[in-house]
Coordinates of N, CA and C and ligand atoms in Angstrom, one line a residue:
X147 N -28.2 -16.4 -10.3 CA -27.3 -16.8 -9.2 C -27.6 -15.9 -8.0
X148 N -27.5 -16.6 -6.8 CA -27.8 -15.8 -5.6 C -26.6 -14.9 -5.3
X149 N -26.9 -13.8 -4.5 CA -25.8 -12.9 -4.2 C -24.7 -13.7 -3.5
X150 N -25.0 -14.6 -2.7 CA -24.0 -15.4 -1.9 C -23.0 -16.1 -2.8
X151 N -23.5 -16.5 -4.1 CA -22.7 -17.3 -5.0 C -21.7 -16.4 -5.8
X152 N -21.9 -15.1 -5.8 CA -21.0 -14.2 -6.6 C -19.6 -14.3 -6.0
X153 N -18.6 -14.6 -6.9 CA -17.3 -14.6 -6.4 C -16.7 -13.2 -6.3
X154 N -16.1 -12.9 -5.3 CA -15.6 -11.5 -5.1 C -14.1 -11.5 -4.7
X155 N -13.5 -10.4 -4.9 CA -12.1 -10.2 -4.5 C -12.0 -9.0 -3.6
X156 N -11.1 -9.0 -2.6 CA -10.9 -7.9 -1.8 C -9.6 -7.3 -2.3
X157 N -9.7 -6.1 -2.9 CA -8.5 -5.6 -3.7 C -8.1 -4.2 -3.3
X158 N -6.8 -4.0 -3.5 CA -6.3 -2.6 -3.3 C -5.1 -2.4 -4.3
X159 N -4.8 -1.2 -4.6 CA -3.6 -0.8 -5.4 C -2.6 -0.3 -4.5
X160 N -1.3 -0.7 -4.8 CA -0.3 -0.3 -3.8 C 1.1 -0.2 -4.6
X161 N 2.0 0.4 -4.0 CA 3.4 0.3 -4.4 C 4.0 -0.9 -3.6
X162 N 4.6 -1.8 -4.3 CA 5.1 -3.0 -3.7 C 6.6 -3.0 -3.8
X163 N 7.3 -3.0 -2.7 CA 8.8 -2.9 -2.8 C 9.5 -4.1 -3.5
X164 N 10.5 -3.8 -4.2 CA 11.4 -4.9 -4.8 C 12.2 -5.4 -3.6
X165 N 12.9 -6.5 -3.9 CA 13.6 -7.3 -2.8 C 14.7 -6.4 -2.1
X166 N 15.4 -5.6 -2.9 CA 16.5 -4.8 -2.4 C 15.9 -3.7 -1.5
X167 N 14.8 -3.1 -1.9 CA 14.2 -2.1 -1.1 C 13.6 -2.7 0.2
X168 N 13.0 -3.8 0.1 CA 12.4 -4.5 1.2 C 13.5 -4.8 2.3
X169 N 14.6 -5.2 1.8 CA 15.8 -5.5 2.7 C 16.2 -4.2 3.4
X170 N 16.3 -3.1 2.7 CA 16.7 -1.8 3.3 C 15.6 -1.4 4.3
X171 N 14.4 -1.6 4.0 CA 13.3 -1.3 4.9 C 13.4 -2.1 6.2
X172 N 13.7 -3.3 6.1 CA 13.9 -4.2 7.3 C 15.0 -3.6 8.1
X173 N 16.2 -3.4 7.5 CA 17.3 -2.9 8.2 C 17.0 -1.6 8.9
X174 N 16.3 -0.7 8.2 CA 16.1 0.6 8.8 C 15.1 0.7 9.9
X175 N 14.2 -0.3 10.0 CA 13.1 -0.2 10.9 C 13.0 -1.3 12.0
X176 N 13.8 -2.3 11.8 CA 13.7 -3.5 12.7 C 13.7 -3.1 14.2
X177 N 14.7 -2.4 14.5 CA 14.9 -2.1 15.9 C 13.8 -1.1 16.4
X178 N 13.4 -0.2 15.6 CA 12.3 0.7 16.0 C 11.0 0.0 16.2
X179 N 10.7 -1.0 15.3 CA 9.5 -1.7 15.4 C 9.5 -2.6 16.7
X180 N 10.7 -3.2 17.0 CA 10.8 -4.0 18.2 C 10.6 -3.2 19.4
X181 N 11.1 -2.0 19.4 CA 11.0 -1.1 20.5 C 9.6 -0.6 20.7
X182 N 8.8 -0.4 19.7 CA 7.5 0.1 19.8 C 6.4 -0.9 20.2
X183 N 6.8 -2.2 20.2 CA 5.8 -3.2 20.6 C 4.7 -3.3 19.5
X184 N 3.5 -3.8 19.8 CA 2.5 -3.9 18.8 C 2.7 -5.2 18.0
X185 N 1.9 -5.3 16.9 CA 2.0 -6.4 16.1 C 2.7 -6.0 14.8
X186 N 3.9 -6.5 14.6 CA 4.7 -6.0 13.4 C 4.0 -6.6 12.1
X187 N 4.0 -5.8 11.0 CA 3.6 -6.3 9.7 C 4.8 -7.2 9.2
X188 N 4.5 -8.4 8.8 CA 5.6 -9.2 8.2 C 6.2 -8.5 7.0
X189 N 7.5 -8.4 6.9 CA 8.1 -7.7 5.8 C 7.7 -8.1 4.4
X190 N 7.3 -9.4 4.2 CA 6.8 -9.8 2.9 C 5.5 -9.1 2.5
X191 N 4.8 -8.5 3.5 CA 3.6 -7.7 3.3 C 3.8 -6.2 3.2
X192 N 5.0 -5.8 3.3 CA 5.2 -4.3 3.2 C 4.7 -3.7 1.9
X193 N 4.0 -2.6 2.0 CA 3.4 -2.0 0.8 C 3.0 -0.6 1.2
X194 N 2.7 0.2 0.2 CA 2.2 1.6 0.4 C 0.9 1.7 -0.4
X195 N -0.2 1.7 0.3 CA -1.5 1.7 -0.4 C -1.8 3.0 -1.2
X196 N -2.2 2.8 -2.4 CA -2.6 3.9 -3.3 C -4.1 4.1 -3.3
X197 N -4.8 3.0 -3.4 CA -6.3 3.1 -3.5 C -6.8 1.8 -2.9
X198 N -7.7 1.9 -2.0 CA -8.4 0.7 -1.4 C -9.7 0.5 -2.0
X199 N -10.0 -0.6 -2.6 CA -11.2 -0.9 -3.3 C -12.2 -1.6 -2.5
X200 N -11.7 -2.5 -1.6 CA -12.7 -3.4 -0.9 C -13.1 -4.5 -1.8
X201 N -14.4 -4.9 -1.7 CA -14.9 -6.0 -2.4 C -15.3 -5.7 -3.8
X202 N -14.7 -6.5 -4.7 CA -14.9 -6.3 -6.2 C -15.5 -7.6 -6.7
X203 N -16.6 -7.6 -7.4 CA -17.2 -8.8 -8.0 C -16.2 -9.3 -9.1
X204 N -16.1 -10.6 -9.2 CA -15.3 -11.2 -10.2 C -15.5 -10.6 -11.6
X205 N -16.8 -10.3 -11.9 CA -17.1 -9.9 -13.3 C -16.5 -8.5 -13.6
X206 N -16.2 -7.7 -12.5 CA -15.6 -6.4 -12.7 C -14.1 -6.3 -12.6
X207 N -13.5 -7.5 -12.4 CA -12.0 -7.5 -12.2 C -11.3 -7.0 -13.4
X208 N -11.7 -7.5 -14.6 CA -10.9 -7.1 -15.8 C -11.1 -5.6 -16.1
X209 N -12.2 -5.0 -15.8 CA -12.4 -3.6 -16.0 C -11.6 -2.8 -15.0
X210 N -11.4 -3.3 -13.8 CA -10.6 -2.6 -12.8 C -9.1 -2.6 -13.3
X211 N -8.7 -3.8 -13.8 CA -7.3 -3.9 -14.3 C -7.1 -3.0 -15.5
X212 N -8.0 -3.0 -16.4 CA -7.9 -2.2 -17.6 C -7.9 -0.7 -17.2
X213 N -8.7 -0.3 -16.2 CA -8.7 1.1 -15.8 C -7.3 1.5 -15.3
X214 N -6.7 0.6 -14.5 CA -5.4 0.9 -14.0 C -4.3 1.0 -15.0
X215 N -4.4 0.1 -16.0 CA -3.4 0.0 -17.1 C -3.5 1.3 -17.9
X216 N -4.6 2.0 -17.9 CA -4.7 3.2 -18.6 C -4.1 4.4 -17.9
X217 N -3.7 4.2 -16.6 CA -3.2 5.4 -15.8 C -1.6 5.3 -15.8
X218 N -1.0 6.4 -16.1 CA 0.4 6.5 -16.2 C 1.1 7.0 -14.9
X219 N 1.9 6.1 -14.3 CA 2.7 6.5 -13.2 C 4.1 6.9 -13.7
X220 N 4.6 8.1 -13.4 CA 6.0 8.4 -13.7 C 6.9 7.7 -12.8
X221 N 8.0 7.2 -13.3 CA 9.0 6.6 -12.4 C 9.5 7.6 -11.4
X222 N 9.6 7.2 -10.2 CA 10.1 8.2 -9.2 C 10.8 7.5 -8.1
X223 N 11.5 8.3 -7.3 CA 12.2 7.7 -6.1 C 11.5 8.3 -4.9
X224 N 11.1 7.4 -4.0 CA 10.5 7.8 -2.7 C 11.5 7.8 -1.7
X225 N 11.6 8.9 -0.9 CA 12.5 8.9 0.2 C 11.7 8.7 1.5
X226 N 11.7 7.5 2.1 CA 11.0 7.2 3.3 C 11.9 7.6 4.5
X227 N 11.5 8.7 5.1 CA 12.4 9.3 6.1 C 11.7 9.7 7.4
X228 N 10.4 9.3 7.5 CA 9.7 9.8 8.6 C 8.9 8.7 9.3
X229 N 9.0 8.6 10.6 CA 8.2 7.6 11.3 C 6.9 8.4 11.8
X230 N 5.8 7.7 11.7 CA 4.5 8.4 12.1 C 3.6 7.4 12.8
X231 N 2.5 8.0 13.4 CA 1.6 7.2 14.2 C 0.2 7.6 13.9
X232 N -0.7 6.7 13.5 CA -2.1 7.0 13.4 C -2.8 6.5 14.8
X233 N -3.3 7.4 15.6 CA -3.7 7.0 16.9 C -5.0 6.1 16.9
X234 N -5.9 6.4 16.0 CA -7.2 5.6 16.0 C -7.0 4.2 15.7
X235 N -6.3 3.8 14.6 CA -6.1 2.4 14.4 C -4.8 1.9 15.1
X236 N -4.1 2.8 15.8 CA -2.9 2.5 16.5 C -1.8 1.9 15.6
X237 N -1.6 2.6 14.5 CA -0.7 2.1 13.5 C 0.6 2.9 13.5
X238 N 1.7 2.2 13.5 CA 3.1 2.8 13.3 C 3.4 2.7 11.9
X239 N 3.9 3.8 11.3 CA 4.2 3.8 9.8 C 5.4 4.5 9.5
X240 N 5.9 4.3 8.3 CA 7.0 4.9 7.7 C 6.6 5.6 6.5
X241 N 7.0 6.9 6.3 CA 6.5 7.6 5.1 C 7.5 8.7 4.6
X242 N 7.2 9.3 3.6 CA 8.0 10.4 3.1 C 7.7 11.7 3.7
X243 N 8.6 12.5 4.2 CA 8.3 13.8 4.7 C 8.0 14.8 3.6
X244 N 8.4 14.5 2.4 CA 8.1 15.3 1.2 C 7.6 14.4 0.1
X245 N 6.3 14.0 0.1 CA 5.8 13.1 -0.9 C 5.8 13.8 -2.3
X246 N 6.2 13.1 -3.3 CA 6.3 13.7 -4.6 C 4.9 14.1 -5.1
X247 N 4.8 15.3 -5.7 CA 3.5 15.7 -6.2 C 2.9 14.8 -7.2
X248 N 3.9 14.2 -8.0 CA 3.4 13.4 -9.1 C 2.7 12.1 -8.6
X249 N 3.0 11.7 -7.4 CA 2.4 10.5 -6.8 C 0.9 10.8 -6.4
X250 N 0.7 12.0 -5.8 CA -0.6 12.4 -5.4 C -1.5 12.6 -6.7
X251 N -0.9 13.1 -7.7 CA -1.6 13.4 -9.0 C -2.0 12.0 -9.6
X252 N -1.1 11.0 -9.5 CA -1.4 9.7 -10.0 C -2.5 9.1 -9.3
X253 N -2.5 9.2 -8.0 CA -3.5 8.6 -7.1 C -4.9 9.2 -7.5
X254 N -4.9 10.5 -7.7 CA -6.2 11.1 -8.1 C -6.7 10.6 -9.4
X255 N -5.8 10.4 -10.4 CA -6.1 10.0 -11.7 C -6.6 8.5 -11.6
X256 N -6.0 7.7 -10.8 CA -6.4 6.3 -10.6 C -7.8 6.2 -10.0
X257 N -8.1 7.1 -9.0 CA -9.4 7.1 -8.4 C -10.5 7.5 -9.4
X258 N -10.1 8.4 -10.3 CA -11.1 8.9 -11.3 C -11.4 7.7 -12.3
X259 N -10.3 7.0 -12.7 CA -10.4 5.9 -13.7 C -11.2 4.8 -13.1
X260 N -11.0 4.5 -11.8 CA -11.7 3.4 -11.1 C -13.2 3.7 -10.9
X261 N -13.5 5.0 -10.6 CA -14.9 5.4 -10.4 C -15.6 5.3 -11.8
X262 N -14.9 5.5 -12.9 CA -15.5 5.5 -14.2 C -15.9 4.0 -14.6
X263 N -15.3 3.0 -13.9 CA -15.8 1.7 -14.2 C -16.6 1.1 -13.0
X264 N -17.1 2.1 -12.2 CA -18.1 1.7 -11.2 C -17.4 1.2 -9.9
X265 N -16.1 1.4 -9.7 CA -15.5 0.9 -8.6 C -14.6 2.0 -7.9
X266 N -15.3 3.0 -7.4 CA -14.6 4.1 -6.7 C -13.9 3.6 -5.5
X267 N -12.6 4.1 -5.3 CA -11.9 3.6 -4.1 C -12.4 4.4 -2.8
X268 N -11.9 3.9 -1.7 CA -12.2 4.6 -0.4 C -11.8 6.1 -0.6
X269 N -12.7 7.0 -0.2 CA -12.5 8.4 -0.5 C -11.6 9.2 0.4
X270 N -11.0 8.5 1.4 CA -10.2 9.2 2.4 C -9.0 9.8 1.7
X271 N -8.5 11.0 2.2 CA -7.4 11.7 1.6 C -6.2 10.7 1.5
X272 N -5.4 10.9 0.5 CA -4.2 10.1 0.3 C -3.1 10.5 1.3
X273 N -2.6 9.7 2.1 CA -1.6 10.0 3.1 C -0.6 8.9 3.0
X274 N 0.5 9.1 2.1 CA 1.4 8.0 1.8 C 2.1 7.4 3.0
X275 N 1.9 6.1 3.2 CA 2.6 5.5 4.4 C 2.7 4.0 4.2
X276 N 3.7 3.5 4.8 CA 3.9 2.0 4.8 C 3.7 1.6 6.3
X277 N 2.7 0.8 6.5 CA 2.4 0.3 7.9 C 3.5 -0.7 8.3
X278 N 4.1 -0.3 9.5 CA 5.1 -1.2 10.1 C 4.6 -2.1 11.1
X279 N 3.6 -1.6 11.9 CA 3.1 -2.4 13.0 C 1.7 -1.9 13.4
X280 N 0.8 -2.8 13.8 CA -0.5 -2.4 14.3 C -0.6 -2.6 15.8
X281 N -1.7 -2.1 16.4 CA -1.9 -2.2 17.8 C -0.7 -1.7 18.6
X282 N -0.1 -0.6 18.2 CA 1.0 0.0 18.9 C 0.4 0.9 19.9
X283 N 0.8 0.8 21.2 CA 0.1 1.5 22.3 C 0.3 3.0 22.2
X284 N 1.4 3.5 21.8 CA 1.6 4.9 21.8 C 2.6 5.4 20.7
X285 N 2.5 6.7 20.4 CA 3.4 7.2 19.4 C 4.8 7.0 19.8
X286 N 5.7 6.8 18.8 CA 7.1 6.6 19.1 C 7.7 7.9 19.6
X287 N 8.7 7.8 20.4 CA 9.4 9.0 20.9 C 10.1 9.6 19.7
X288 N 11.0 10.4 19.9 CA 11.6 11.3 18.9 C 12.4 10.5 17.9
X289 N 12.6 9.2 18.1 CA 13.6 8.5 17.1 C 13.1 8.6 15.7
X290 N 14.0 8.7 14.8 CA 13.6 8.7 13.4 C 14.5 7.6 12.7
X291 N 14.0 7.0 11.6 CA 14.7 5.9 11.0 C 15.8 6.5 10.1
X292 N 16.7 5.6 9.8 CA 17.7 5.9 8.7 C 16.8 6.0 7.4
X293 N 16.9 7.1 6.6 CA 16.1 7.2 5.4 C 16.3 6.0 4.4
X294 N 15.2 5.6 3.8 CA 15.3 4.5 2.8 C 14.9 5.1 1.5
X295 N 15.7 4.9 0.5 CA 15.3 5.3 -0.9 C 14.7 4.2 -1.6
X296 N 13.5 4.4 -2.2 CA 12.7 3.4 -2.8 C 12.5 3.8 -4.3
X297 N 13.2 3.1 -5.2 CA 13.0 3.4 -6.6 C 11.7 2.8 -7.1
X298 N 10.8 3.6 -7.4 CA 9.4 3.1 -7.8 C 9.4 2.9 -9.3
X299 N 9.2 1.7 -9.7 CA 9.2 1.4 -11.2 C 7.9 0.9 -11.6
X300 N 6.9 0.9 -10.7 CA 5.6 0.5 -11.1 C 4.7 0.4 -9.9
X301 N 3.4 0.0 -10.2 CA 2.5 -0.2 -9.1 C 1.8 -1.6 -9.3
X302 N 1.1 -2.0 -8.3 CA 0.5 -3.4 -8.3 C -0.9 -3.4 -7.8
X303 N -1.7 -4.4 -8.3 CA -3.0 -4.7 -7.8 C -2.8 -5.9 -6.9
X304 N -3.4 -5.7 -5.7 CA -3.1 -6.7 -4.6 C -4.4 -7.3 -4.1
X305 N -4.5 -8.6 -3.9 CA -5.7 -9.2 -3.3 C -5.4 -9.5 -1.8
X306 N -6.3 -9.2 -1.0 CA -6.2 -9.4 0.4 C -7.1 -10.5 0.8
X307 N -6.6 -11.5 1.4 CA -7.4 -12.7 1.9 C -7.4 -12.7 3.4
X308 N -8.6 -12.8 4.0 CA -8.7 -12.8 5.4 C -8.6 -14.2 5.9
X309 N -7.6 -14.5 6.6 CA -7.4 -15.9 7.2 C -7.5 -15.8 8.7
X310 N -7.6 -16.9 9.3 CA -7.6 -16.9 10.8 C -6.4 -16.2 11.4
X311 N -5.3 -16.4 10.7 CA -4.1 -15.8 11.3 C -3.9 -14.3 10.9
X312 N -4.9 -13.7 10.2 CA -4.8 -12.3 9.8 C -4.9 -12.2 8.3
X313 N -4.7 -11.0 7.7 CA -4.8 -10.8 6.3 C -3.5 -11.3 5.6
X314 N -3.7 -11.9 4.5 CA -2.6 -12.3 3.6 C -2.7 -11.6 2.3
X315 N -1.6 -11.0 1.8 CA -1.7 -10.3 0.5 C -1.0 -11.0 -0.6
X316 N -1.6 -10.8 -1.8 CA -1.0 -11.5 -3.0 C -1.1 -10.5 -4.1
X317 N 0.0 -10.2 -4.8 CA 0.0 -9.4 -5.9 C -0.6 -10.1 -7.1
X318 N -1.6 -9.5 -7.7 CA -2.3 -10.2 -8.8 C -2.1 -9.6 -10.2
X319 N -1.5 -8.3 -10.2 CA -1.2 -7.7 -11.4 C -0.2 -6.6 -11.2
X320 N 0.8 -6.4 -12.1 CA 1.8 -5.4 -12.0 C 1.6 -4.4 -13.2
X321 N 1.9 -3.2 -12.9 CA 1.7 -2.1 -14.0 C 3.0 -1.3 -14.0
X322 N 3.9 -1.5 -15.0 CA 5.1 -0.8 -15.1 C 4.9 0.8 -15.1
X323 N 5.8 1.5 -14.5 CA 5.7 3.0 -14.6 C 6.1 3.4 -16.0
X324 N 5.6 4.5 -16.4 CA 5.9 5.0 -17.7 C 5.0 4.6 -18.8
X325 N 4.1 3.6 -18.4 CA 3.1 3.2 -19.4 C 1.7 3.8 -19.1
X326 N 0.8 3.6 -20.0 CA -0.5 4.2 -19.8 C -0.5 5.6 -20.3
X327 N -1.7 6.3 -20.2 CA -1.8 7.7 -20.7 C -1.3 8.6 -19.7
X328 N -0.9 9.8 -20.1 CA -0.4 10.8 -19.2 C -1.4 11.4 -18.3
Ligands
3AM70 O1 -1.9 0.3 3.8 P1 -2.4 0.2 5.2 O2 -1.7 -0.9 5.9 O3 -2.5 1.4 6.0 O4 -5.7 -1.3 6.7 C1 -5.7 -1.7 5.4 C2 -4.4 -1.6 4.7 O5 -3.9 -0.3 5.1 C3 -6.6 -0.9 4.5 O6 -6.1 -1.1 3.2 C4 -4.7 -1.5 3.3 C5 -4.6 -2.9 2.6 O7 -5.4 -3.8 3.2 N1 -8.0 -1.1 4.6 C6 -8.6 -2.2 5.1 N2 -10.0 -2.0 5.0 C7 -10.2 -0.7 4.6 C8 -11.3 0.1 4.3 N3 -12.5 -0.4 4.5 C9 -8.9 -0.1 4.3 N4 -8.7 1.1 3.9 C10 -9.9 1.8 3.6 N5 -11.1 1.3 3.8

């Protein structure tokens, strides 16, 4: 088979909010996002990336899923209370001012498990954030959002499809917290 014929997926692992949390996120950030300009992320796409894999050949998909299923995420509550700005990609984000240590530990374990099946994620340091808008011209002023509590009961494998209108995300597997090895 030629390389061009190999079916691939563009994948990442993320925390994907439940409907109640998504509604709270919308309420807490709508006005701020409107005020900051830029290109808002549609709320249906809200997520917090844990590990970005990029292109994964179809034949490795099951190994990636199995590697993640073996990683144990402890249930936790994220308090998203801080608005931030990444200047280079001009991204406005919402994140926790005190990220749980267990989440960073989980992300490290997930990266190790993925590397072991030949699919190491992007190596950049984990900086937990939920992107609210892209192409935002400047950092927000001093405003801060009403904090949002996010009960995290699992994590997800997400496929990103690049369409003319931009990226579309689709959850392709869910992994409940409390399962997998410690
Ligand atoms: O979670 P956020 O919105 O910050 O920008 C992409 C998005 O980030 C990022 O992965 C998330 C899900 O698509 N992303 C896209 N290409 C990437 C790459 N090559 C990337 N992250 C790391 N390396």
